[in-house]
Coordinates of C-alpha atoms and ligand atoms in Angstrom, one line a residue:
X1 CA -9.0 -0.3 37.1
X2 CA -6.1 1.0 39.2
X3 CA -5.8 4.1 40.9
X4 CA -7.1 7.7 38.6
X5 CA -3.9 8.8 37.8
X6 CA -3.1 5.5 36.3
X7 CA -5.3 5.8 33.1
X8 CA -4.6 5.8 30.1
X9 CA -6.4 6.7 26.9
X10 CA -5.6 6.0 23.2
X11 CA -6.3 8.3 20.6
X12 CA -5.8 7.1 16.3
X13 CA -5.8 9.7 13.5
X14 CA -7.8 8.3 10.5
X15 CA -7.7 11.4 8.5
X16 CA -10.2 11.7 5.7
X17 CA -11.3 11.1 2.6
X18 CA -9.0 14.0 0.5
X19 CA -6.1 12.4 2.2
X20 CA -6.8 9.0 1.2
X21 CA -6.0 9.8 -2.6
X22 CA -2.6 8.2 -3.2
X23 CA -5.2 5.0 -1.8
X24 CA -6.9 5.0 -5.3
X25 CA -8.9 3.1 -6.5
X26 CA -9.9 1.4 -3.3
X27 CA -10.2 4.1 -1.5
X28 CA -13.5 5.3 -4.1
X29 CA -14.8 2.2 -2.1
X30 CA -13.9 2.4 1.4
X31 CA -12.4 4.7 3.9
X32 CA -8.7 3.4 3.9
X33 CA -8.7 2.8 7.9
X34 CA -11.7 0.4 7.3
X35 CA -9.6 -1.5 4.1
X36 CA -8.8 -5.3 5.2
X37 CA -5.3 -5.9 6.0
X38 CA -4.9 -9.6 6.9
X39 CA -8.8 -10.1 6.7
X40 CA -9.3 -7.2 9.4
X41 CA -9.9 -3.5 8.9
X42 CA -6.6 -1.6 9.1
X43 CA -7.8 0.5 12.1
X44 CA -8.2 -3.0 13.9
X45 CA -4.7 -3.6 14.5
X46 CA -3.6 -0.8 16.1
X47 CA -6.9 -0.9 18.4
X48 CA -6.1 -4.7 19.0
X49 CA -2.7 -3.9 20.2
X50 CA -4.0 -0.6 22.9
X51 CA -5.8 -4.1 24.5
X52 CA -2.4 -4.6 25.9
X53 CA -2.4 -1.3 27.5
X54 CA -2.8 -1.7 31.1
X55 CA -5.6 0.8 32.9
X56 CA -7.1 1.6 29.1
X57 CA -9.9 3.7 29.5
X58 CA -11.0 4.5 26.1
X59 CA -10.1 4.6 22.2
X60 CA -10.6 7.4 20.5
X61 CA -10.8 7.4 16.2
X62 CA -10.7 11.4 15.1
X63 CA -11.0 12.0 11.6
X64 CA -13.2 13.5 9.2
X65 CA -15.1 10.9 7.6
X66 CA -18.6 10.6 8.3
X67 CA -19.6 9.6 11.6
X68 CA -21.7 6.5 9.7
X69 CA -19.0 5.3 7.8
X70 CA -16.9 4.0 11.3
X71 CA -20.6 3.4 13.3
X72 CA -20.7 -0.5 12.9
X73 CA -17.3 -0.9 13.2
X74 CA -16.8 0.9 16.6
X75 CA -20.3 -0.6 17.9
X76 CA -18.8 -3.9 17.5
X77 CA -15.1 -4.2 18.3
X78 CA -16.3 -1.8 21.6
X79 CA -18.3 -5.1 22.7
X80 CA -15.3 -7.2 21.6
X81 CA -12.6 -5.6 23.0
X82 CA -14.7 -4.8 26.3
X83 CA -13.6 -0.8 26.2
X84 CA -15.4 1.5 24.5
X85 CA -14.3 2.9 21.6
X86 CA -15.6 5.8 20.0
X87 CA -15.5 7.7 16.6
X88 CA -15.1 12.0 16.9
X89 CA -15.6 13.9 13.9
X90 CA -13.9 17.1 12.9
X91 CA -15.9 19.8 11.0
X92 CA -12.6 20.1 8.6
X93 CA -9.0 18.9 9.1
X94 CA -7.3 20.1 12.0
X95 CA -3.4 18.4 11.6
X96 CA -2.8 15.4 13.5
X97 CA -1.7 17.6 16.6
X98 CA -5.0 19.9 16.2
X99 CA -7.3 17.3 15.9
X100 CA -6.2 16.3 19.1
X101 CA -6.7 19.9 20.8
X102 CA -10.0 20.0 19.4
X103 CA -11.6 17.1 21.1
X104 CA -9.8 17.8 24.9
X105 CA -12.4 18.1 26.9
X106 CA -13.7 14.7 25.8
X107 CA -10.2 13.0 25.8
X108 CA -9.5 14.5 29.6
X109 CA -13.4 13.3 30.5
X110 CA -11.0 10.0 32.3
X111 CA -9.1 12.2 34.0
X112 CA -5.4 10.2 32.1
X113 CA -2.0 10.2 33.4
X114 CA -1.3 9.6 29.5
X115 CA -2.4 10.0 26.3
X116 CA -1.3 6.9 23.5
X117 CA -1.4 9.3 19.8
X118 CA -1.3 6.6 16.9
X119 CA -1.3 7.1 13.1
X120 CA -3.6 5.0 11.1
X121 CA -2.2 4.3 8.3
X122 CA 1.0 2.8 9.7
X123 CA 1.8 -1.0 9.9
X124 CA 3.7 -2.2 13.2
X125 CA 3.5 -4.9 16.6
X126 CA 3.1 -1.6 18.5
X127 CA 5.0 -2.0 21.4
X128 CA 2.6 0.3 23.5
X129 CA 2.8 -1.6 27.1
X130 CA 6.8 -1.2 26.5
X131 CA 6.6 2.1 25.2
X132 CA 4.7 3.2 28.0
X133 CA 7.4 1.6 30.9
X134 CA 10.0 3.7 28.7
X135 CA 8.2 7.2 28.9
X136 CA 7.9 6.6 32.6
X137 CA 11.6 6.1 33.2
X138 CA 12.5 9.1 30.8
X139 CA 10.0 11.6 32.6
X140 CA 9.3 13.8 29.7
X141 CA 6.2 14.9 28.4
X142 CA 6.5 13.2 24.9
X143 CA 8.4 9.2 23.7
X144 CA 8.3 9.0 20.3
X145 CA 8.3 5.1 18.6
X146 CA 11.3 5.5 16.1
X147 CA 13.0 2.8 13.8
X148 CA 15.9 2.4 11.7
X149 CA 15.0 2.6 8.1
X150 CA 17.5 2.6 4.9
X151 CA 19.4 6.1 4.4
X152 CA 17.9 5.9 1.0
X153 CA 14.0 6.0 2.0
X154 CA 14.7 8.3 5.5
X155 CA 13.3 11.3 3.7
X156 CA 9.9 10.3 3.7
X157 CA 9.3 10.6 6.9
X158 CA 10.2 12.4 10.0
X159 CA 14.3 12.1 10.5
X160 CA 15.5 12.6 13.9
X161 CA 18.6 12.4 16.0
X162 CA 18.2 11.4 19.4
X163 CA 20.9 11.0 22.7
X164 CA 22.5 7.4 22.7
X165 CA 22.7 7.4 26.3
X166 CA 19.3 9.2 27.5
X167 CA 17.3 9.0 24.7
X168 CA 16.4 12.2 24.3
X169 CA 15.1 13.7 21.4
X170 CA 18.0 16.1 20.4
X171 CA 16.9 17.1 16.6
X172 CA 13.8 16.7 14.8
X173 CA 13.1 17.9 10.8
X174 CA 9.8 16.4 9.1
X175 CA 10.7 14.9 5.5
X176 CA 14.0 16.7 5.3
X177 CA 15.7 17.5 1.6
X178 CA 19.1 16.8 2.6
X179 CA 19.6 13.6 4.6
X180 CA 20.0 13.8 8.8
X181 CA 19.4 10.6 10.2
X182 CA 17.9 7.2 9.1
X183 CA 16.1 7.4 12.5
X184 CA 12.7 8.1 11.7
X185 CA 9.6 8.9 13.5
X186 CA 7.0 5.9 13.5
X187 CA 3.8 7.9 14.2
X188 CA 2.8 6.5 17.5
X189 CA 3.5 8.9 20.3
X190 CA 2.9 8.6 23.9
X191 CA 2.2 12.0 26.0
X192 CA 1.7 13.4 29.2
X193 CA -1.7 15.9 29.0
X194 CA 0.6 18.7 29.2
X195 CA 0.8 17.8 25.2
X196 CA -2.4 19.9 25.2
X197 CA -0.7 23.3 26.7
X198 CA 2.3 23.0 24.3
X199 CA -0.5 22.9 21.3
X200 CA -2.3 25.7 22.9
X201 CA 1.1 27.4 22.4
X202 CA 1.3 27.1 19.2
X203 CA -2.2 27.9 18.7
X204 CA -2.0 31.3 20.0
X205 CA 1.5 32.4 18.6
X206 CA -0.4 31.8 15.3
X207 CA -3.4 33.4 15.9
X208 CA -0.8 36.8 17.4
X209 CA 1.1 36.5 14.4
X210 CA -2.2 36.7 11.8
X211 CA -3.0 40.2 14.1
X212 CA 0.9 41.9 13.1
X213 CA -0.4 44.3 10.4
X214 CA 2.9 43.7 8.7
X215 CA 4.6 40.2 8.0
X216 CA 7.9 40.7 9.0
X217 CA 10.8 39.6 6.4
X218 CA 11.3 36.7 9.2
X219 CA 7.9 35.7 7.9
X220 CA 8.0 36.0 4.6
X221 CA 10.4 33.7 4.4
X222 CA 8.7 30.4 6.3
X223 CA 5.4 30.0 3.4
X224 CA 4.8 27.0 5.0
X225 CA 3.5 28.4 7.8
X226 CA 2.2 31.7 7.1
X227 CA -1.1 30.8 6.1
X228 CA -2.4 27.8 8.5
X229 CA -5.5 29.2 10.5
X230 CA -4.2 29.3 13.8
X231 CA -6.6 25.5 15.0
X232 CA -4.2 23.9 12.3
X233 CA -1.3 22.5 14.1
X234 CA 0.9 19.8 12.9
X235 CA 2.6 17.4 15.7
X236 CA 6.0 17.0 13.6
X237 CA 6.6 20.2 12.4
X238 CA 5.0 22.4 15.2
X239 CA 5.2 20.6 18.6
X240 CA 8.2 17.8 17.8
X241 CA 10.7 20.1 16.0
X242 CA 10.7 23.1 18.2
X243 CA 10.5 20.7 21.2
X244 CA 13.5 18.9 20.4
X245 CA 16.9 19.5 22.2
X246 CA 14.6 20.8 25.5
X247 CA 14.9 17.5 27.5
X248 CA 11.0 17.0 27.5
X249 CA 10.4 14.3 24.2
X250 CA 12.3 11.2 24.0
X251 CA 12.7 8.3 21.8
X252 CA 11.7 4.4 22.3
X253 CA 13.2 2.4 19.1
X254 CA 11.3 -0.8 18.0
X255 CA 13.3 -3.5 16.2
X256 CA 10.6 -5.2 15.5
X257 CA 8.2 -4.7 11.8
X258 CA 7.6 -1.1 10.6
X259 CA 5.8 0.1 7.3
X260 CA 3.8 3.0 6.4
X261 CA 0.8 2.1 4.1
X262 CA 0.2 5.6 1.9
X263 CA -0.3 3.0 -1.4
X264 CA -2.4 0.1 -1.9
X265 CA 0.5 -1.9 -2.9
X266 CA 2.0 -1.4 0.5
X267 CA -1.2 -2.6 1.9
X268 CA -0.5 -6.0 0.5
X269 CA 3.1 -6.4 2.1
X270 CA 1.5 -5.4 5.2
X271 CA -1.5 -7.8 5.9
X272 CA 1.3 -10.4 4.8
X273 CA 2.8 -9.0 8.2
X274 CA -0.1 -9.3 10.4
X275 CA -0.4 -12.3 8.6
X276 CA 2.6 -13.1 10.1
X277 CA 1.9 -11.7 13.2
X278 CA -1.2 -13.4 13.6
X279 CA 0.9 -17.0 14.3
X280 CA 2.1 -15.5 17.9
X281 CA -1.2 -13.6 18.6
X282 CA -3.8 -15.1 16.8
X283 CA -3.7 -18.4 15.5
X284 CA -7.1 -19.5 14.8
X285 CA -7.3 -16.6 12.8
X286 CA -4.7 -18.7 10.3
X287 CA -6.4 -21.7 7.9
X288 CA -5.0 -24.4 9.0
X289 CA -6.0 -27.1 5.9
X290 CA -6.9 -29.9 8.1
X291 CA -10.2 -30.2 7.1
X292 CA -11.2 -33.0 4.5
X293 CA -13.0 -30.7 2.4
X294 CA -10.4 -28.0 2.9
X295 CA -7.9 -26.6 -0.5
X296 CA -3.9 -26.6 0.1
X297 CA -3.0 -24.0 2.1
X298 CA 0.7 -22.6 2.4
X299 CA 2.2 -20.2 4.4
X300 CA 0.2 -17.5 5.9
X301 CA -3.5 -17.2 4.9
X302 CA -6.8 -15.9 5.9
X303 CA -10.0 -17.5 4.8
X304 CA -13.3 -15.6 5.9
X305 CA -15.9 -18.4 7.4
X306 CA -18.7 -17.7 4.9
X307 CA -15.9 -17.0 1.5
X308 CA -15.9 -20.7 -0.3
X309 CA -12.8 -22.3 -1.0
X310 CA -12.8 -25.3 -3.7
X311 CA -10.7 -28.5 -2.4
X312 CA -8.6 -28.2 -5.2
X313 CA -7.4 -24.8 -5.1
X314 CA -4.1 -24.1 -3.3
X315 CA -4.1 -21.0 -1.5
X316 CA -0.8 -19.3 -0.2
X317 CA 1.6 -17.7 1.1
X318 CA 0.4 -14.0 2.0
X319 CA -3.5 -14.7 1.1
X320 CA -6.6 -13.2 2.5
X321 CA -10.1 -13.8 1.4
X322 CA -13.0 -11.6 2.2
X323 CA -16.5 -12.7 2.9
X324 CA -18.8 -14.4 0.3
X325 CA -15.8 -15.2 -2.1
X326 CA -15.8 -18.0 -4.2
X327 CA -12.2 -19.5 -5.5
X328 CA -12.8 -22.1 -7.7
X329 CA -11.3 -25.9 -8.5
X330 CA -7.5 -25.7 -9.4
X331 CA -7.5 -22.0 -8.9
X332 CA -3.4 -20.6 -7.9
X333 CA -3.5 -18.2 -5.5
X334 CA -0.1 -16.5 -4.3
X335 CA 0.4 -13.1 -2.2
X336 CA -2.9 -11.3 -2.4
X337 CA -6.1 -9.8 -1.1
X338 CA -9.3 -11.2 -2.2
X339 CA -12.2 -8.6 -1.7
X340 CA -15.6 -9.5 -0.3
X341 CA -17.9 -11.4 -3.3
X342 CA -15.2 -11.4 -5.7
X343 CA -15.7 -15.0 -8.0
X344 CA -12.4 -16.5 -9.0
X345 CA -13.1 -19.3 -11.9
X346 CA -11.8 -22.6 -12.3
X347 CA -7.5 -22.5 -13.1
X348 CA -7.5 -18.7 -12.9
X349 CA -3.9 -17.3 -11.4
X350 CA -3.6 -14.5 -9.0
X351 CA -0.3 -13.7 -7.8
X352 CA 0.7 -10.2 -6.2
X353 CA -2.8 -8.7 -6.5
X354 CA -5.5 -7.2 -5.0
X355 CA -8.7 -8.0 -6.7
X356 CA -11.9 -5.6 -5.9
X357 CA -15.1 -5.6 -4.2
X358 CA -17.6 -8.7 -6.2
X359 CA -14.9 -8.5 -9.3
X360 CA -14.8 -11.9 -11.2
X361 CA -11.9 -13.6 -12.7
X362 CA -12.5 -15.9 -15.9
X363 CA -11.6 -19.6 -15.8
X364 CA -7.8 -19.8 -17.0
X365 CA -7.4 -16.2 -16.9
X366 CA -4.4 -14.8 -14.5
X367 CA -3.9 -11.3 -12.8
X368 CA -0.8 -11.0 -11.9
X369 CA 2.5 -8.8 -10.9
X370 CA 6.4 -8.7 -10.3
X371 CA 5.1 -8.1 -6.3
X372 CA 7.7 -4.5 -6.2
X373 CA 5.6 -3.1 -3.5
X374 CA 7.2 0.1 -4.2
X375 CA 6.6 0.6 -7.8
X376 CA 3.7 1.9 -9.4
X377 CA 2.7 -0.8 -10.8
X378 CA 4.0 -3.7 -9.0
X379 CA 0.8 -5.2 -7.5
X380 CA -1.7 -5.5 -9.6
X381 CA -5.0 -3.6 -8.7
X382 CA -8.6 -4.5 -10.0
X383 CA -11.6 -1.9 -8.6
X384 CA -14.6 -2.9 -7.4
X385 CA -17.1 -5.3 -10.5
X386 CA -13.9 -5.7 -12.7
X387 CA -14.6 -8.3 -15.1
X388 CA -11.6 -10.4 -16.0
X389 CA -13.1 -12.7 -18.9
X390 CA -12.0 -16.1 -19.3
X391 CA -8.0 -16.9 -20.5
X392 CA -7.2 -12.7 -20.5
X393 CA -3.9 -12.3 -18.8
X394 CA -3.6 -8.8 -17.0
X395 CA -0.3 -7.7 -15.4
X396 CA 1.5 -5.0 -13.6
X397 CA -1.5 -3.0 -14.6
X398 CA -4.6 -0.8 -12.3
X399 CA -8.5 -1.1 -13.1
X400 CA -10.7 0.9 -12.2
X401 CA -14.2 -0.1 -11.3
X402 CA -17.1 -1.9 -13.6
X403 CA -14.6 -2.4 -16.3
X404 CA -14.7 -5.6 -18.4
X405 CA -11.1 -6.6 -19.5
X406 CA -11.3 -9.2 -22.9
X407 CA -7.8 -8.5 -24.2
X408 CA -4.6 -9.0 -22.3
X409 CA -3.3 -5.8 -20.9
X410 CA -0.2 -5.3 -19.5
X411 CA 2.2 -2.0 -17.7
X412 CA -1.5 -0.1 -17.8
X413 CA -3.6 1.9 -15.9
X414 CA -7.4 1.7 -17.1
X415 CA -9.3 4.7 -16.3
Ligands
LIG1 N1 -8.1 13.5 12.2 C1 -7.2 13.9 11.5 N2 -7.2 15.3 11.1 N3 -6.2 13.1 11.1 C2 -5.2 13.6 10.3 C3 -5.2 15.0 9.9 C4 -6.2 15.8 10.3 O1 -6.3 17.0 10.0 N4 -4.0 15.2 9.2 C5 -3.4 14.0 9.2 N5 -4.1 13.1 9.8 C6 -3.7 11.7 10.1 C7 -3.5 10.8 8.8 O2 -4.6 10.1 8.5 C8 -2.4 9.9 9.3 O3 -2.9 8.8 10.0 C9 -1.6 10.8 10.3 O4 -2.5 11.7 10.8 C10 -0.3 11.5 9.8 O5 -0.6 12.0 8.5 P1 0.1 13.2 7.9 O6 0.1 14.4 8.8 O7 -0.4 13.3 6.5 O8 1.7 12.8 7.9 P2 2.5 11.7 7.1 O9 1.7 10.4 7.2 O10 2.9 12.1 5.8 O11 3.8 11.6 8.0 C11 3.7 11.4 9.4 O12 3.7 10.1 9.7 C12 5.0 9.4 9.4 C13 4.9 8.0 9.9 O13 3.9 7.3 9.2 C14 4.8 12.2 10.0 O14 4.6 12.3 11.4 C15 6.2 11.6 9.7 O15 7.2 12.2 10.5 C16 6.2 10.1 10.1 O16 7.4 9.5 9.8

């Protein structure tokens, strides 16, 4: 470890379960952070990049999920990533900038020079060391990680203008109605602890505002925030877009890979880029098919150690298989997520799917979807003990758990 002033802690927001509805139905399963993107929990890649933070002290998870849910997980990547990582629960949600107030004291325990602020539930390489250099050279309290998305999908997020030459953040509106910029906020922030006095700030306007006797017109007019309790602050709305234009957040843009995960079709184009990733960072993760009992492999796939794999399957590209699956002889599997005990029979298809916690797929059957990440219904999603029986084709459709599908279905959601 360097000198004090040199450390650096990281903090990711998991949220909690009511935010992790549009993650139906595997979120009834799992807490989203913990769902396997590339074979690894989604939390996992953002806490495998902070490695590559020099002088990292600690990683912080806050959310509200219960403290059991995350306890195995943190026990053992702490012991594998050789810092301790650690798993704060809020009594109820704070925001993602009052969830960071409200665990301070611990977070400022090391004494950092800088505080890393990640989303979860976004997909990126996380250029963190880089990102830290640039907040360094800018001298503000704040760098924000912005990319360049299309002018048609900018107003889901954050849209912000920033100074070509400084990098300054010069305008800031969260999820605006009318378009601004297709430079949006990534969710992964890096801050000086002065973050914490500017959230106190807004803290206690709120809290002097909730004394007035009388709402002024002013007031009346902004029902967004009118009713937060005054330990509810959001980081876009509250601390980024009153900030901006007052030299002290900037921007670092990535050019590399940026998705946000909100759906669980989304989830599937993302572990096919860590998939992806994994040939520069971690290649043994990757089956290789050499072995002489081992199935075709293309592309990019993951194959748990203990998940059996018949010779004469052929897995890829864009596959991950949990532990304890069984794929069996001449299955075709293309672009999906194979959940831990799931049984897929002999010359049963899966292509653009994600098939549930110990769900079995008949011999001959095939699950499939058109693999639109963005539609509705483009990947198809079986729950957890779905029953597809033998030779039932299901497509561009969602299952819910412990259903048993004997007929074809098709452009369906099963409840
Ligand atoms: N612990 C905790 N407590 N986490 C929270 C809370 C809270 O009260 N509220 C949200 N989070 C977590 C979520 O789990 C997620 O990881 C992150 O904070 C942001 O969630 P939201 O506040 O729901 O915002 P969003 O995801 O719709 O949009 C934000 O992220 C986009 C990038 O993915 C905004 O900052 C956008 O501007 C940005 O583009």
């Amino acid at each position: 470890m360097g000198i004090t002033e040199e450390r650096v802690v990281a903090v990711i927001m998991v949220g909690g379960p009511t935010k992790g509805t549009r993650f139906r139905p595997l979120s009834l399963n799992i807490p989203k952070p913990l769902f396997p993107l590339a074979g690894q929990p989604m939390v996992h890649h953002p806490i495998s990049a902070c490695k590559r933070i020099p002088n990292l002290a600690q990683v912080y998870l806050i959310g509200f999920y219960e403290e059991r849910d995350f306890a195995l997980y943190t026990s053992s990547i702490s012991s594998e990533l050789k810092v301790p990582v650690r798993y704060l629960k809020e009594d109820k949600p704070h925001g993602s900038a009052g969830g960071l107030y409200n665990f301070r004291d611990l977070i400022m325990e090391d004494s950092p020079s800088h505080i890393f602020l990640l989303n979860c539930d976004v997909c990126s390489s996380f250029p963190l060391p880089e990102m830290l250099d640039a907040h360094k050279r800018y001298g503000g309290m704040g760098t924000i990680l912005v990319v360049k998305v299309s002018a048609e999908t900018a107003n889901e997020f954050g849209e912000l203008v920033a100074d070509p030459i400084t990098n300054e953040l010069l305008h800031y509106t969260e999820k605006p109605e009318t378009f601004v910029s297709d430079r949006i906020n990534c969710g992964v922030y890096i801050f000086t602890p002065d973050v914490f006095t500017a959230i106190q700030g807004i803290s206690t306007q709120r809290k002097d505002r909730a004394n007035l006797r009388r709402v002024s017109s002013f007031e009346a007019l902004q029902p967004d925030t009118r009713n937060l309790p005054s330990d509810f602050v959001r980081l876009d709305q509250d601390i980024l877009s009153p900030l901006a234009g007052k030299k002290q957040l900037y921007v670092y843009e990535t050019k590399d890979f940026w998705e946000q995960i909100k759906t669980p079709g989304m989830s599937l184009k993302c572990s096919s880029l860590y998939l992806a990733q994994f040939r520069h960072t971690s290649p043994h993760l990757l089956a290789n098919g050499d072995g002489i009992n081992s199935a075709s492999i293309i592309g990019d796939v993951y194959i748990h150690p203990s998940a059996k794999v018949h010779p004469s399957a052929k897995i890829g590209p864009n596959v991950s298989i949990s532990a304890n699956a069984r794929i069996g002889a001449g299955a075709r599997l293309i672009s999906c997520i194979i959940l831990d005990g799931v049984e897929i029979k002999e010359n049963a298809v899966v292509i653009h799917a994600i098939v549930g916690w110990k769900s079995s797929i008949g011999k001959w059957a095939r699950v499939q979807a058109s693999g639109d990440y963005n539609a509705k219904l483009g990947v198809t999603i079986l729950g957890e003990s779905v029953t597809v029986e033998d030779e039932v084709v299901v497509v561009n459709s969602i299952v819910l758990p412990h259903k048993t599908l004997n007929v074809g279905v098709q452009d369906e959601i099963l409840l």
